[in-house]
Short mmCIF file of C-alpha atoms in Angstrom, two decimals:
data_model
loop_
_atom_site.label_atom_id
_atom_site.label_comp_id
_atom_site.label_asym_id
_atom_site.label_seq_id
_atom_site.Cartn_x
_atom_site.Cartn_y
_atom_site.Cartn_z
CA UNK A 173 0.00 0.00 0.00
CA UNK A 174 1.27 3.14 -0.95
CA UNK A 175 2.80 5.41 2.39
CA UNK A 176 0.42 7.59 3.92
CA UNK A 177 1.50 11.86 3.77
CA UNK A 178 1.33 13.12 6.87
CA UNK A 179 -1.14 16.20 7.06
CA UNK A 180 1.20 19.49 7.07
CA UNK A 181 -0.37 21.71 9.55
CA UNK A 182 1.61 24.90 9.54
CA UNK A 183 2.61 26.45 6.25
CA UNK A 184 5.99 27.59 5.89
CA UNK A 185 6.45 31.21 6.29
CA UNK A 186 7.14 33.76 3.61
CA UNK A 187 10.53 35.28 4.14
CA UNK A 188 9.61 39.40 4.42
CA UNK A 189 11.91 41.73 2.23
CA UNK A 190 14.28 43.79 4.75
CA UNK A 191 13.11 47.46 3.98
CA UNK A 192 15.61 49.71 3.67
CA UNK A 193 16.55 52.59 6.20
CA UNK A 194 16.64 55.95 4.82
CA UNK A 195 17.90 59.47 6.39
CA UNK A 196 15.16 61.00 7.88
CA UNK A 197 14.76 64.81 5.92
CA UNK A 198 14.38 67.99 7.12
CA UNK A 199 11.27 70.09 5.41
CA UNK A 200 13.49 72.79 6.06
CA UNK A 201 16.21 72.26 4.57
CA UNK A 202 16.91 74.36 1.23
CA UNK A 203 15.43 72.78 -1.99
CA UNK A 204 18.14 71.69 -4.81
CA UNK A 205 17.45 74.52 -7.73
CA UNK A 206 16.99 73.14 -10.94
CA UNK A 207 19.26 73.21 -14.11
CA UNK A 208 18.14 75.52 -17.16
CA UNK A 209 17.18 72.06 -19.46
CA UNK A 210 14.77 70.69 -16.11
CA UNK A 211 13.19 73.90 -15.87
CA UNK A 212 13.08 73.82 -20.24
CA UNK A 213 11.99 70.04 -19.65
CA UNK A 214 9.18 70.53 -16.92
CA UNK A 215 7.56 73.86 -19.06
CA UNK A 216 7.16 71.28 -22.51
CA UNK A 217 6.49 67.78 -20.82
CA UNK A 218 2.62 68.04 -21.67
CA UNK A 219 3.42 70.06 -24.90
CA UNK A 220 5.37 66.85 -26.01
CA UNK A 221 3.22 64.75 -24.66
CA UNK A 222 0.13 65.92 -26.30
CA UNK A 223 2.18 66.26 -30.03
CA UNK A 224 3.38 62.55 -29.07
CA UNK A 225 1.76 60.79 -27.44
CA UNK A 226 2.42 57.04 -28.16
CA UNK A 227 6.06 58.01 -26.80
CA UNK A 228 6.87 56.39 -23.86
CA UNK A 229 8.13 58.27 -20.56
CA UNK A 230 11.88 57.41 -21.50
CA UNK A 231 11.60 58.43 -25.25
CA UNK A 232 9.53 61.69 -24.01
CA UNK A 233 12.83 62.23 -21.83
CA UNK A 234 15.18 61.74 -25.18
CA UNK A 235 12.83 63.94 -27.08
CA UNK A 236 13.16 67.20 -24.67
CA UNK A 237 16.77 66.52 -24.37
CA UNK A 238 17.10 66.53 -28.48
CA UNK A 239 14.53 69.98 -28.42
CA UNK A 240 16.94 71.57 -26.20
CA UNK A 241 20.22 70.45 -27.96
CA UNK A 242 18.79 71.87 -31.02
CA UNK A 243 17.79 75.32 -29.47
CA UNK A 244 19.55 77.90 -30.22
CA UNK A 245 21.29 79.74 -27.56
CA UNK A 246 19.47 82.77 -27.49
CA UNK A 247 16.14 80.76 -26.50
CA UNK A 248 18.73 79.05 -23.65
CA UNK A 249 18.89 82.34 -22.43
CA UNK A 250 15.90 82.47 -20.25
CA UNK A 251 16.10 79.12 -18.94
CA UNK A 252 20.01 79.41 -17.62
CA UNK A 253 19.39 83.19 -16.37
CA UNK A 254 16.43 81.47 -14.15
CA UNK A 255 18.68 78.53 -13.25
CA UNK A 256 21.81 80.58 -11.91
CA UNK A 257 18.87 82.93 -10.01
CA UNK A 258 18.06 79.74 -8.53
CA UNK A 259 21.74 78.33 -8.14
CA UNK A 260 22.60 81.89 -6.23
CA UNK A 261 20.30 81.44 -4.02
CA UNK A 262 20.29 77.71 -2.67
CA UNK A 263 24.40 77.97 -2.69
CA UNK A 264 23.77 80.96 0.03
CA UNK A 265 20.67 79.66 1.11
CA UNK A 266 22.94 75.69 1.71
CA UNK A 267 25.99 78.10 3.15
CA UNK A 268 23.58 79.33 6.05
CA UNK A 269 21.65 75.85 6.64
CA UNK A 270 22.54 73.48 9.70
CA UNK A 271 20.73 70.18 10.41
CA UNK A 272 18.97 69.05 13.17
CA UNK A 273 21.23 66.98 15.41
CA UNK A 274 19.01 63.83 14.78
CA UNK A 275 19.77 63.94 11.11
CA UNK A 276 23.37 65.17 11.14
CA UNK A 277 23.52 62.14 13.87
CA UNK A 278 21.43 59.77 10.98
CA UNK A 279 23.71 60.52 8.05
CA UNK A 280 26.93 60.10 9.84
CA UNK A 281 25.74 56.37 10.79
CA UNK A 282 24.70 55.87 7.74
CA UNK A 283 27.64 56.76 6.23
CA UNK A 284 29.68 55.17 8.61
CA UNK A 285 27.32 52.26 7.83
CA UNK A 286 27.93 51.91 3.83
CA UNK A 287 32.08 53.00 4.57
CA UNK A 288 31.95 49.40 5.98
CA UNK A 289 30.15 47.43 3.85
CA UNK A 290 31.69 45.33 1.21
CA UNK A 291 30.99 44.62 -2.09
CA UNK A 292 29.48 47.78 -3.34
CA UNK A 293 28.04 47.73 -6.79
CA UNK A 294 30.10 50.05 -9.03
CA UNK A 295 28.67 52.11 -10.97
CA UNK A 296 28.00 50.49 -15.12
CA UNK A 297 28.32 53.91 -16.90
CA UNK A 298 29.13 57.24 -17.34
CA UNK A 299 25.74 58.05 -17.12
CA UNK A 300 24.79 56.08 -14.00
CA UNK A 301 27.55 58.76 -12.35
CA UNK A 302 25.69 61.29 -13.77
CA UNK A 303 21.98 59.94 -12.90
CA UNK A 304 23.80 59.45 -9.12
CA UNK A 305 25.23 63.40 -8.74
CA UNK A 306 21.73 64.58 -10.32
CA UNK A 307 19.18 62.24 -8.58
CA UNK A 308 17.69 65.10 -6.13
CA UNK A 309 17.62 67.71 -8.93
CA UNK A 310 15.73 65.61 -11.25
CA UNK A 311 13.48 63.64 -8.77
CA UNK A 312 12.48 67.25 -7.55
CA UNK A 313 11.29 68.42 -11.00
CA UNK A 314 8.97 65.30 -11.33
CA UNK A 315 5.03 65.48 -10.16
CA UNK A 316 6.10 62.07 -8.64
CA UNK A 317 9.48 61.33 -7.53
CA UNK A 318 9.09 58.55 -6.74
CA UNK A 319 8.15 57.25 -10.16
CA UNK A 320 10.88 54.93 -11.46
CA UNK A 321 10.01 55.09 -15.09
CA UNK A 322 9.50 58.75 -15.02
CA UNK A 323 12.81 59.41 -13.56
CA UNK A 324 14.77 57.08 -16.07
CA UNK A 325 13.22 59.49 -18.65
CA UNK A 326 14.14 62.03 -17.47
CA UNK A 327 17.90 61.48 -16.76
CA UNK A 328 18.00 60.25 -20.34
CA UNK A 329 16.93 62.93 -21.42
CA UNK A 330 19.12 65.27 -19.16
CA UNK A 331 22.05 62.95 -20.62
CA UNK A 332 21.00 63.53 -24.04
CA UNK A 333 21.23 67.50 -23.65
CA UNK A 334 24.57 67.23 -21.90
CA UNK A 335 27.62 69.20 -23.99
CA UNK A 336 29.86 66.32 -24.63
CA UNK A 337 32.63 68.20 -22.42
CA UNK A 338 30.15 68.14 -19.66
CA UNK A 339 30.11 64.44 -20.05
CA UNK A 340 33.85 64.12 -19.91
CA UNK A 341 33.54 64.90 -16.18
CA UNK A 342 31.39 61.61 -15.61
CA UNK A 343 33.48 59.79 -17.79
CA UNK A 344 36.23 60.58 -15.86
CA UNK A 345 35.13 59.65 -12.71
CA UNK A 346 33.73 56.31 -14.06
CA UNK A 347 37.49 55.74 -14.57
CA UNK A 348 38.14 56.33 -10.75
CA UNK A 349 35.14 53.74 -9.47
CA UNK A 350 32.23 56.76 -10.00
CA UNK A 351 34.06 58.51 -6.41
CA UNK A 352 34.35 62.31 -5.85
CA UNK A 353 37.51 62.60 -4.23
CA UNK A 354 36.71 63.21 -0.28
CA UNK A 355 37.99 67.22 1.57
CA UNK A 356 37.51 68.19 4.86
CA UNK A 357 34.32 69.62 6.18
CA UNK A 358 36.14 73.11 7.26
CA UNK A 359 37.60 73.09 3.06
CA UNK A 360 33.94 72.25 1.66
CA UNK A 361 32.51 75.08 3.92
CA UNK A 362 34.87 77.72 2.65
CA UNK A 363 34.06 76.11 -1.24
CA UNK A 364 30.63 76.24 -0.65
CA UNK A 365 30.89 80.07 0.87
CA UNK A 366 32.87 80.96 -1.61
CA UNK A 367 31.08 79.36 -4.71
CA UNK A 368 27.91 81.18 -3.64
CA UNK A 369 29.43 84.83 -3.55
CA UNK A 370 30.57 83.93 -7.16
CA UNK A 371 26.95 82.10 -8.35
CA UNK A 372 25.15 85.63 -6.79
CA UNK A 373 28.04 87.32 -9.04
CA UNK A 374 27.43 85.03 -11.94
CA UNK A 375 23.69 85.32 -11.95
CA UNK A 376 23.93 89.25 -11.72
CA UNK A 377 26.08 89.56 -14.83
CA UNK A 378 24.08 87.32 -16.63
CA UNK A 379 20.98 89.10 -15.91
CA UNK A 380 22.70 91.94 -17.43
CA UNK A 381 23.57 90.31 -20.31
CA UNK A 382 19.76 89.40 -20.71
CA UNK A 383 19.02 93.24 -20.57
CA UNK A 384 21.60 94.00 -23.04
CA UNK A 385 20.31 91.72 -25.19
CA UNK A 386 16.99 93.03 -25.20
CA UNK A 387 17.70 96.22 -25.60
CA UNK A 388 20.23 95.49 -28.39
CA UNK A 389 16.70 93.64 -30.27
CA UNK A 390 14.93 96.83 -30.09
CA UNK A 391 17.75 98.69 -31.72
CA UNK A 392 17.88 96.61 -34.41
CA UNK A 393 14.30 96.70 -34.59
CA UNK A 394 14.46 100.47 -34.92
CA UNK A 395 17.33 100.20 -38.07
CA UNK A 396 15.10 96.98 -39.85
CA UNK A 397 17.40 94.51 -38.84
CA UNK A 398 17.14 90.76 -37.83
CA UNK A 399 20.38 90.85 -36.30
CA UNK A 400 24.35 91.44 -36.31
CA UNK A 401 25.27 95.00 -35.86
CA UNK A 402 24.27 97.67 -38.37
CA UNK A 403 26.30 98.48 -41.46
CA UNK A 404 27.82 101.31 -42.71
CA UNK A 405 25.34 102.52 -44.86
CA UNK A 406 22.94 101.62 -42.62
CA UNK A 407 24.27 103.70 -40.07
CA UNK A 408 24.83 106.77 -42.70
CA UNK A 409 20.50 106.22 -43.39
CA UNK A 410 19.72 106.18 -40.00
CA UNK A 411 21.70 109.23 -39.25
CA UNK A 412 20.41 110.92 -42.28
#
């Protein structure tokens, strides 16, 4: 006679996923600006999306980074004059900030934490450097950060619109294991001080040079001209 199974009465249990533990944030703390292509990106998401929509979120990504490499510099204009306004004021807004001692407390374990752990997935590409450096900025310019897909698409397309001697930078590192180099808290400070006094200086002369611009339109307006400076006889008509 075949041997009887014995009835199972408990089931095994499922083995739970460890969740991971993340820094706890402070509302307070200042809000990463974003670059001149997010701010380009988030003002013609729906435009592109509504010209295109079978496009996918990554290939919507890819298509706002080829609109801006395309653009001509003096459409940039806005975009970056906004962006260093924005840069200015986090880098003096980041200068003045100091943590709660719970979180200054949480990131130094958790740093201490990953220093000791072995094994550490390096990164796979010059991008994945990129998408690691840029991960607040771009999560913050999404309507969900946490959307996976969405963000992909977006760092693709932030990729896309990168100057290829921008991207030497995260090629670079990929060559040294994706690491920033590490300087002391007291040298970062002074960078950081110091790198805001010259954003605040670099977003004032480039405000200028929006004004200049402008007003240099409405002079050629005046003299019929589309642009480039005026010619001699031009000049000699205008006078006349």
């Amino acid at each position: 006679a075949p041997k009887r199974k014995e009835p199972v009465d408990d089931v095994a249990p499922v083995k739970q996923r460890k969740q991971r533990r993340t820094v706890p944030k402070d509302p307070n703390a200042p809000k990463h600006p974003l670059s001149a292509f997010m701010l380009f990106s988030n003002e013609n998401r729906t435009k592109v999306k509504l010209a295109k929509p079978q496009l996918s979120f990554q290939e919507t990504g890819i298509e706002l980074g080829q609109m801006w490499a395309n653009m001509p510099e003096s459409k940039k204009l806005k975009y970056r004059v906004e962006a260093e306004k924005r840069k200015a004021q986090y880098k003096v807004d980041k200068a003045n900030y100091t943590p709660p001692p719970e979180i200054i407390a949480a990131k130094a374990a958790a740093k201490a934490k990953k220093a000791s752990s072995a094994g550490a997935a390096a990164p796979q590409s010059a991008m994945h450097v990129f998408a690691t450096e840029k991960e607040l900025e771009i999560r913050a310019s999404l309507a969900d950060p946490t959307d996976i897909a969405a963000f992909a698409a977006a760092v693709a397309g932030a990729w896309t619109a990168l100057p290829d001697a921008d991207k030497a930078k995260y090629h670079a590192l990929l060559a040294h294991g994706g690491k920033v180099p590490k300087i002391s808290a007291s040298k970062r400070q002074r960078a950081i001080k110091k790198s805001a006094e010259l954003g605040a200086k670099k977003a004032k002369l480039v405000a200028k040079l929006a004004e200049i611009d402008a007003e240099l339109s409405k002079h050629h307006q005046v003299v019929g001209l589309s642009g480039g400076a005026p010619t001699g006889t031009e000049t000699a008509m205008v006078v006349a």
